PDB file of N, CA and C in Angstrom:
ATOM      1  N   MET A   1     176.192-169.082  93.679  1.00  0.00           N
ATOM      2  CA  MET A   1     176.650-169.293  95.342  1.00  0.00           C
ATOM      3  C   MET A   1     178.124-169.731  95.474  1.00  0.00           C
ATOM      4  N   ARG A   2     178.399-169.396  96.274  1.00  0.00           N
ATOM      5  CA  ARG A   2     179.803-169.903  97.109  1.00  0.00           C
ATOM      6  C   ARG A   2     179.589-170.920  98.157  1.00  0.00           C
ATOM      7  N   LEU A   3     180.066-172.076  98.616  1.00  0.00           N
ATOM      8  CA  LEU A   3     179.457-172.697  99.564  1.00  0.00           C
ATOM      9  C   LEU A   3     181.079-173.203 100.414  1.00  0.00           C
ATOM     10  N   ARG A   4     181.298-173.387 101.384  1.00  0.00           N
ATOM     11  CA  ARG A   4     182.313-174.100 102.033  1.00  0.00           C
ATOM     12  C   ARG A   4     181.453-175.687 102.895  1.00  0.00           C
ATOM     13  N   VAL A   5     182.112-176.196 102.755  1.00  0.00           N
ATOM     14  CA  VAL A   5     182.444-177.263 103.288  1.00  0.00           C
ATOM     15  C   VAL A   5     183.500-177.742 104.407  1.00  0.00           C
ATOM     16  N   GLU A   6     182.800-178.149 105.839  1.00  0.00           N
ATOM     17  CA  GLU A   6     183.511-178.531 106.520  1.00  0.00           C
ATOM     18  C   GLU A   6     183.318-180.016 106.948  1.00  0.00           C
ATOM     19  N   PHE A   7     184.683-180.869 106.930  1.00  0.00           N
ATOM     20  CA  PHE A   7     183.906-182.231 107.298  1.00  0.00           C
ATOM     21  C   PHE A   7     185.094-183.149 108.032  1.00  0.00           C
ATOM     22  N   THR A   8     184.497-184.438 108.640  1.00  0.00           N
ATOM     23  CA  THR A   8     185.412-185.117 109.510  1.00  0.00           C
ATOM     24  C   THR A   8     184.897-186.461 108.803  1.00  0.00           C
ATOM     25  N   THR A   9     185.825-187.577 108.909  1.00  0.00           N
ATOM     26  CA  THR A   9     185.706-188.829 108.475  1.00  0.00           C
ATOM     27  C   THR A   9     185.957-189.934 110.007  1.00  0.00           C
ATOM     28  N   GLU A  10     185.464-190.914 110.414  1.00  0.00           N
ATOM     29  CA  GLU A  10     185.634-191.405 111.794  1.00  0.00           C
ATOM     30  C   GLU A  10     185.313-192.865 111.182  1.00  0.00           C
ATOM     31  N   PRO A  11     186.263-194.163 112.096  1.00  0.00           N
ATOM     32  CA  PRO A  11     186.835-193.903 113.054  1.00  0.00           C
ATOM     33  C   PRO A  11     188.185-193.106 112.793  1.00  0.00           C
ATOM     34  N   PHE A  12     188.838-192.557 113.907  1.00  0.00           N
ATOM     35  CA  PHE A  12     189.885-192.133 113.848  1.00  0.00           C
ATOM     36  C   PHE A  12     190.890-193.339 114.174  1.00  0.00           C
ATOM     37  N   ASP A  13     192.529-193.031 113.595  1.00  0.00           N
ATOM     38  CA  ASP A  13     193.451-193.937 113.742  1.00  0.00           C
ATOM     39  C   ASP A  13     194.781-193.160 113.914  1.00  0.00           C
ATOM     40  N   LEU A  14     195.242-192.553 115.375  1.00  0.00           N
ATOM     41  CA  LEU A  14     196.213-191.356 115.418  1.00  0.00           C
ATOM     42  C   LEU A  14     197.781-191.810 115.023  1.00  0.00           C
ATOM     43  N   ASP A  15     197.666-193.534 114.568  1.00  0.00           N
ATOM     44  CA  ASP A  15     199.073-193.993 114.475  1.00  0.00           C
ATOM     45  C   ASP A  15     199.247-194.000 112.539  1.00  0.00           C
ATOM     46  N   GLU A  16     198.023-194.149 112.132  1.00  0.00           N
ATOM     47  CA  GLU A  16     198.188-194.354 110.232  1.00  0.00           C
ATOM     48  C   GLU A  16     196.674-193.525 110.244  1.00  0.00           C
ATOM     49  N   ALA A  17     196.821-193.077 108.957  1.00  0.00           N
ATOM     50  CA  ALA A  17     195.498-192.376 108.125  1.00  0.00           C
ATOM     51  C   ALA A  17     194.591-193.658 107.657  1.00  0.00           C
ATOM     52  N   PRO A  18     193.444-193.649 108.037  1.00  0.00           N
ATOM     53  CA  PRO A  18     192.709-195.100 107.646  1.00  0.00           C
ATOM     54  C   PRO A  18     192.377-194.618 106.197  1.00  0.00           C
ATOM     55  N   ALA A  19     191.729-195.612 105.300  1.00  0.00           N
ATOM     56  CA  ALA A  19     191.627-196.050 104.136  1.00  0.00           C
ATOM     57  C   ALA A  19     190.575-194.678 104.025  1.00  0.00           C
ATOM     58  N   HIS A  20     189.470-194.651 104.511  1.00  0.00           N
ATOM     59  CA  HIS A  20     188.687-193.676 104.436  1.00  0.00           C
ATOM     60  C   HIS A  20     189.145-192.329 104.457  1.00  0.00           C
ATOM     61  N   ALA A  21     189.747-191.694 105.209  1.00  0.00           N
ATOM     62  CA  ALA A  21     190.510-190.562 105.182  1.00  0.00           C
ATOM     63  C   ALA A  21     191.379-190.215 104.217  1.00  0.00           C
ATOM     64  N   LEU A  22     192.110-191.507 103.495  1.00  0.00           N
ATOM     65  CA  LEU A  22     192.867-191.096 102.618  1.00  0.00           C
ATOM     66  C   LEU A  22     192.012-190.872 101.002  1.00  0.00           C
ATOM     67  N   VAL A  23     190.766-191.828 101.180  1.00  0.00           N
ATOM     68  CA  VAL A  23     190.014-191.103  99.996  1.00  0.00           C
ATOM     69  C   VAL A  23     189.216-189.919 100.168  1.00  0.00           C
ATOM     70  N   ALA A  24     188.949-189.189 101.320  1.00  0.00           N
ATOM     71  CA  ALA A  24     188.245-188.119 101.353  1.00  0.00           C
ATOM     72  C   ALA A  24     189.114-186.980 100.658  1.00  0.00           C
ATOM     73  N   ARG A  25     190.858-187.458 100.929  1.00  0.00           N
ATOM     74  CA  ARG A  25     191.670-186.236 100.952  1.00  0.00           C
ATOM     75  C   ARG A  25     191.455-186.314  98.870  1.00  0.00           C
ATOM     76  N   GLU A  26     191.800-187.660  98.542  1.00  0.00           N
ATOM     77  CA  GLU A  26     191.746-187.864  96.992  1.00  0.00           C
ATOM     78  C   GLU A  26     190.678-186.869  96.589  1.00  0.00           C
ATOM     79  N   VAL A  27     189.322-187.402  96.938  1.00  0.00           N
ATOM     80  CA  VAL A  27     188.132-186.390  96.421  1.00  0.00           C
ATOM     81  C   VAL A  27     188.295-184.937  96.292  1.00  0.00           C
ATOM     82  N   VAL A  28     188.288-184.895  97.678  1.00  0.00           N
ATOM     83  CA  VAL A  28     188.387-183.120  97.503  1.00  0.00           C
ATOM     84  C   VAL A  28     189.550-182.173  96.532  1.00  0.00           C
ATOM     85  N   GLU A  29     190.821-183.341  96.716  1.00  0.00           N
ATOM     86  CA  GLU A  29     192.032-182.850  96.066  1.00  0.00           C
ATOM     87  C   GLU A  29     191.214-182.733  94.534  1.00  0.00           C
ATOM     88  N   ALA A  30     190.868-184.184  93.918  1.00  0.00           N
ATOM     89  CA  ALA A  30     190.725-183.874  92.767  1.00  0.00           C
ATOM     90  C   ALA A  30     189.356-182.920  91.845  1.00  0.00           C
ATOM     91  N   ALA A  31     188.510-182.668  93.247  1.00  0.00           N
ATOM     92  CA  ALA A  31     187.355-182.002  92.882  1.00  0.00           C
ATOM     93  C   ALA A  31     187.835-180.462  91.926  1.00  0.00           C
ATOM     94  N   GLU A  32     186.753-180.011  91.659  1.00  0.00           N
ATOM     95  CA  GLU A  32     187.050-178.625  91.065  1.00  0.00           C
ATOM     96  C   GLU A  32     186.658-177.345  92.010  1.00  0.00           C
ATOM     97  N   LEU A  33     187.548-177.401  93.018  1.00  0.00           N
ATOM     98  CA  LEU A  33     187.547-176.399  93.982  1.00  0.00           C
ATOM     99  C   LEU A  33     188.312-175.574  94.128  1.00  0.00           C
ATOM    100  N   ASP A  34     187.849-174.306  94.460  1.00  0.00           N
ATOM    101  CA  ASP A  34     188.668-173.051  94.835  1.00  0.00           C
ATOM    102  C   ASP A  34     189.897-173.108  95.989  1.00  0.00           C
ATOM    103  N   ALA A  35     189.478-173.998  97.120  1.00  0.00           N
ATOM    104  CA  ALA A  35     190.451-174.087  97.959  1.00  0.00           C
ATOM    105  C   ALA A  35     190.181-175.220  99.052  1.00  0.00           C
ATOM    106  N   VAL A  36     191.309-175.820  99.443  1.00  0.00           N
ATOM    107  CA  VAL A  36     191.254-177.178 100.065  1.00  0.00           C
ATOM    108  C   VAL A  36     192.310-177.153 101.065  1.00  0.00           C
ATOM    109  N   ASP A  37     191.829-176.991 102.305  1.00  0.00           N
ATOM    110  CA  ASP A  37     192.842-177.666 103.462  1.00  0.00           C
ATOM    111  C   ASP A  37     192.583-178.737 104.126  1.00  0.00           C
ATOM    112  N   VAL A  38     193.048-179.889 103.906  1.00  0.00           N
ATOM    113  CA  VAL A  38     193.209-181.238 104.679  1.00  0.00           C
ATOM    114  C   VAL A  38     193.984-181.260 105.988  1.00  0.00           C
ATOM    115  N   GLY A  39     193.543-181.680 106.951  1.00  0.00           N
ATOM    116  CA  GLY A  39     194.200-181.458 107.835  1.00  0.00           C
ATOM    117  C   GLY A  39     193.748-183.037 108.992  1.00  0.00           C
ATOM    118  N   PRO A  40     194.529-183.149 109.958  1.00  0.00           N
ATOM    119  CA  PRO A  40     194.178-184.695 110.516  1.00  0.00           C
ATOM    120  C   PRO A  40     193.052-184.745 111.321  1.00  0.00           C
ATOM    121  N   PHE A  41     192.666-183.689 111.629  1.00  0.00           N
ATOM    122  CA  PHE A  41     191.044-183.651 112.460  1.00  0.00           C
ATOM    123  C   PHE A  41     190.249-183.035 111.917  1.00  0.00           C
ATOM    124  N   GLY A  42     189.969-182.484 110.886  1.00  0.00           N
ATOM    125  CA  GLY A  42     189.273-181.554 110.036  1.00  0.00           C
ATOM    126  C   GLY A  42     189.695-181.334 108.923  1.00  0.00           C
ATOM    127  N   ASN A  43     188.946-181.029 107.997  1.00  0.00           N
ATOM    128  CA  ASN A  43     189.035-180.754 106.466  1.00  0.00           C
ATOM    129  C   ASN A  43     188.309-179.786 105.759  1.00  0.00           C
ATOM    130  N   THR A  44     188.445-178.712 104.978  1.00  0.00           N
ATOM    131  CA  THR A  44     187.542-177.470 104.557  1.00  0.00           C
ATOM    132  C   THR A  44     187.954-177.463 102.901  1.00  0.00           C
ATOM    133  N   ALA A  45     186.753-177.325 102.577  1.00  0.00           N
ATOM    134  CA  ALA A  45     187.059-176.893 101.249  1.00  0.00           C
ATOM    135  C   ALA A  45     185.975-176.155 100.404  1.00  0.00           C
ATOM    136  N   GLU A  46     185.926-175.139  99.834  1.00  0.00           N
ATOM    137  CA  GLU A  46     185.335-173.812  99.177  1.00  0.00           C
ATOM    138  C   GLU A  46     185.070-173.989  97.459  1.00  0.00           C
ATOM    139  N   GLY A  47     184.104-173.881  97.079  1.00  0.00           N
ATOM    140  CA  GLY A  47     184.180-173.258  96.013  1.00  0.00           C
ATOM    141  C   GLY A  47     182.527-172.882  95.103  1.00  0.00           C
ATOM    142  N   GLY A  48     182.282-173.022  94.064  1.00  0.00           N
ATOM    143  CA  GLY A  48     180.980-172.646  93.068  1.00  0.00           C
ATOM    144  C   GLY A  48     179.574-173.802  94.009  1.00  0.00           C
ATOM    145  N   ALA A  49     178.737-173.619  94.130  1.00  0.00           N
ATOM    146  CA  ALA A  49     177.886-174.418  94.903  1.00  0.00           C
ATOM    147  C   ALA A  49     177.637-175.670  94.072  1.00  0.00           C
ATOM    148  N   ASP A  50     177.628-176.198  92.835  1.00  0.00           N
ATOM    149  CA  ASP A  50     177.972-177.077  92.046  1.00  0.00           C
ATOM    150  C   ASP A  50     178.646-177.923  92.076  1.00  0.00           C
ATOM    151  N   ALA A  51     179.772-177.140  92.218  1.00  0.00           N
ATOM    152  CA  ALA A  51     181.357-178.172  92.508  1.00  0.00           C
ATOM    153  C   ALA A  51     181.720-178.677  93.795  1.00  0.00           C
ATOM    154  N   VAL A  52     181.213-177.927  94.908  1.00  0.00           N
ATOM    155  CA  VAL A  52     180.776-178.460  96.079  1.00  0.00           C
ATOM    156  C   VAL A  52     180.097-179.451  96.438  1.00  0.00           C
ATOM    157  N   LEU A  53     179.013-179.427  96.072  1.00  0.00           N
ATOM    158  CA  LEU A  53     177.933-180.534  95.963  1.00  0.00           C
ATOM    159  C   LEU A  53     178.189-181.821  95.496  1.00  0.00           C
ATOM    160  N   THR A  54     178.777-181.431  94.432  1.00  0.00           N
ATOM    161  CA  THR A  54     179.187-182.673  93.444  1.00  0.00           C
ATOM    162  C   THR A  54     180.406-183.595  93.958  1.00  0.00           C
ATOM    163  N   ALA A  55     181.170-182.837  95.141  1.00  0.00           N
ATOM    164  CA  ALA A  55     182.658-183.201  96.102  1.00  0.00           C
ATOM    165  C   ALA A  55     181.637-184.089  97.037  1.00  0.00           C
ATOM    166  N   VAL A  56     180.720-183.153  97.845  1.00  0.00           N
ATOM    167  CA  VAL A  56     180.408-183.865  98.848  1.00  0.00           C
ATOM    168  C   VAL A  56     179.367-184.955  98.477  1.00  0.00           C
ATOM    169  N   ASP A  57     178.648-185.167  97.339  1.00  0.00           N
ATOM    170  CA  ASP A  57     177.906-186.408  97.106  1.00  0.00           C
ATOM    171  C   ASP A  57     179.450-187.342  97.023  1.00  0.00           C
ATOM    172  N   ALA A  58     180.162-187.234  96.154  1.00  0.00           N
ATOM    173  CA  ALA A  58     181.274-187.993  95.966  1.00  0.00           C
ATOM    174  C   ALA A  58     182.127-188.598  97.200  1.00  0.00           C
ATOM    175  N   LEU A  59     182.270-187.482  98.271  1.00  0.00           N
ATOM    176  CA  LEU A  59     182.585-187.707  99.735  1.00  0.00           C
ATOM    177  C   LEU A  59     182.333-188.768 100.136  1.00  0.00           C
ATOM    178  N   LEU A  60     180.941-188.711 100.514  1.00  0.00           N
ATOM    179  CA  LEU A  60     180.208-189.215 101.040  1.00  0.00           C
ATOM    180  C   LEU A  60     180.024-190.804 100.645  1.00  0.00           C
ATOM    181  N   ARG A  61     179.731-190.593  99.645  1.00  0.00           N
ATOM    182  CA  ARG A  61     179.561-192.315  98.687  1.00  0.00           C
ATOM    183  C   ARG A  61     180.666-192.997  98.941  1.00  0.00           C
ATOM    184  N   LYS A  62     182.072-192.569  98.622  1.00  0.00           N
ATOM    185  CA  LYS A  62     183.456-192.965  98.446  1.00  0.00           C
ATOM    186  C   LYS A  62     184.227-193.573  99.926  1.00  0.00           C
ATOM    187  N   THR A  63     183.810-192.259 100.829  1.00  0.00           N
ATOM    188  CA  THR A  63     184.595-192.711 102.166  1.00  0.00           C
ATOM    189  C   THR A  63     183.602-193.941 102.939  1.00  0.00           C
ATOM    190  N   LEU A  64     182.022-193.690 102.705  1.00  0.00           N
ATOM    191  CA  LEU A  64     181.281-194.662 103.373  1.00  0.00           C
ATOM    192  C   LEU A  64     181.949-196.408 102.527  1.00  0.00           C
ATOM    193  N   GLU A  65     182.032-196.392 101.504  1.00  0.00           N
ATOM    194  CA  GLU A  65     182.488-197.583 100.825  1.00  0.00           C
ATOM    195  C   GLU A  65     183.887-197.845 101.411  1.00  0.00           C
ATOM    196  N   ALA A  66     184.753-196.782 101.944  1.00  0.00           N
ATOM    197  CA  ALA A  66     186.195-197.427 102.001  1.00  0.00           C
ATOM    198  C   ALA A  66     186.207-197.207 103.785  1.00  0.00           C
ATOM    199  N   GLY A  67     185.290-197.821 104.328  1.00  0.00           N
ATOM    200  CA  GLY A  67     185.187-198.033 105.473  1.00  0.00           C
ATOM    201  C   GLY A  67     184.733-196.892 106.758  1.00  0.00           C
ATOM    202  N   ALA A  68     184.444-195.708 106.047  1.00  0.00           N
ATOM    203  CA  ALA A  68     183.929-194.716 107.581  1.00  0.00           C
ATOM    204  C   ALA A  68     182.707-195.109 107.962  1.00  0.00           C
ATOM    205  N   THR A  69     182.653-195.060 109.101  1.00  0.00           N
ATOM    206  CA  THR A  69     181.312-195.484 110.123  1.00  0.00           C
ATOM    207  C   THR A  69     180.565-194.233 110.457  1.00  0.00           C
ATOM    208  N   ARG A  70     181.201-193.187 110.258  1.00  0.00           N
ATOM    209  CA  ARG A  70     180.860-191.360 110.488  1.00  0.00           C
ATOM    210  C   ARG A  70     181.372-190.875 109.588  1.00  0.00           C
ATOM    211  N   VAL A  71     180.793-189.737 109.231  1.00  0.00           N
ATOM    212  CA  VAL A  71     181.268-188.580 108.195  1.00  0.00           C
ATOM    213  C   VAL A  71     180.086-187.244 108.669  1.00  0.00           C
ATOM    214  N   SER A  72     181.047-186.601 109.378  1.00  0.00           N
ATOM    215  CA  SER A  72     180.276-185.693 110.101  1.00  0.00           C
ATOM    216  C   SER A  72     180.675-184.099 109.070  1.00  0.00           C
ATOM    217  N   LEU A  73     179.585-183.335 108.749  1.00  0.00           N
ATOM    218  CA  LEU A  73     179.980-182.402 108.028  1.00  0.00           C
ATOM    219  C   LEU A  73     179.253-181.273 108.114  1.00  0.00           C
ATOM    220  N   GLN A  74     179.680-179.924 108.030  1.00  0.00           N
ATOM    221  CA  GLN A  74     179.032-178.534 107.858  1.00  0.00           C
ATOM    222  C   GLN A  74     179.102-177.587 106.526  1.00  0.00           C
ATOM    223  N   LEU A  75     178.033-177.339 106.222  1.00  0.00           N
ATOM    224  CA  LEU A  75     178.041-176.661 104.496  1.00  0.00           C
ATOM    225  C   LEU A  75     177.592-175.346 105.377  1.00  0.00           C
ATOM    226  N   ASN A  76     178.185-174.447 104.724  1.00  0.00           N
ATOM    227  CA  ASN A  76     177.626-173.011 105.048  1.00  0.00           C
ATOM    228  C   ASN A  76     177.849-172.294 103.192  1.00  0.00           C
ATOM    229  N   VAL A  77     176.840-171.266 102.989  1.00  0.00           N
ATOM    230  CA  VAL A  77     176.759-170.588 102.088  1.00  0.00           C
ATOM    231  C   VAL A  77     177.852-169.447 102.432  1.00  0.00           C
ATOM    232  N   ILE A  78     179.001-168.830 101.614  1.00  0.00           N
ATOM    233  CA  ILE A  78     179.797-167.876 102.056  1.00  0.00           C
ATOM    234  C   ILE A  78     179.565-166.754 101.017  1.00  0.00           C
ATOM    235  N   GLU A  79     179.816-165.774 101.652  1.00  0.00           N
ATOM    236  CA  GLU A  79     179.741-164.210 100.798  1.00  0.00           C
ATOM    237  C   GLU A  79     180.659-164.315  99.589  1.00  0.00           C
ATOM    238  N   GLU A  80     180.140-163.951  98.358  1.00  0.00           N
ATOM    239  CA  GLU A  80     180.765-163.736  97.100  1.00  0.00           C
ATOM    240  C   GLU A  80     182.331-162.788  97.066  1.00  0.00           C
ATOM    241  N   GLU A  81     183.087-162.878  96.626  1.00  0.00           N
ATOM    242  CA  GLU A  81     183.827-161.780  96.811  1.00  0.00           C
ATOM    243  C   GLU A  81     183.721-160.550  95.700  1.00  0.00           C
ATOM    244  N   ALA A  82     183.896-159.491  95.904  1.00  0.00           N
ATOM    245  CA  ALA A  82     183.494-158.446  95.213  1.00  0.00           C
ATOM    246  C   ALA A  82     184.273-158.179  93.983  1.00  0.00           C
TER     247      ALA A  82
END
């Protein structure tokens, strides 16, 4: 099974990336995922179910430890490529 996760961390700071946002980027870039897109207002990552779920666990734990007060995410099952 393949999954796609879309997420944001808050609070936002338009002047400088907060620590929790930098940690989120580090987590998804270090994970064994097939695709990662990091942006200023949202982030997307795709991969096998185990890799995505492991990354989401680390993402939640580490961003909260780094000061996030809210993490919004959406997780979708995506079609396998033929």
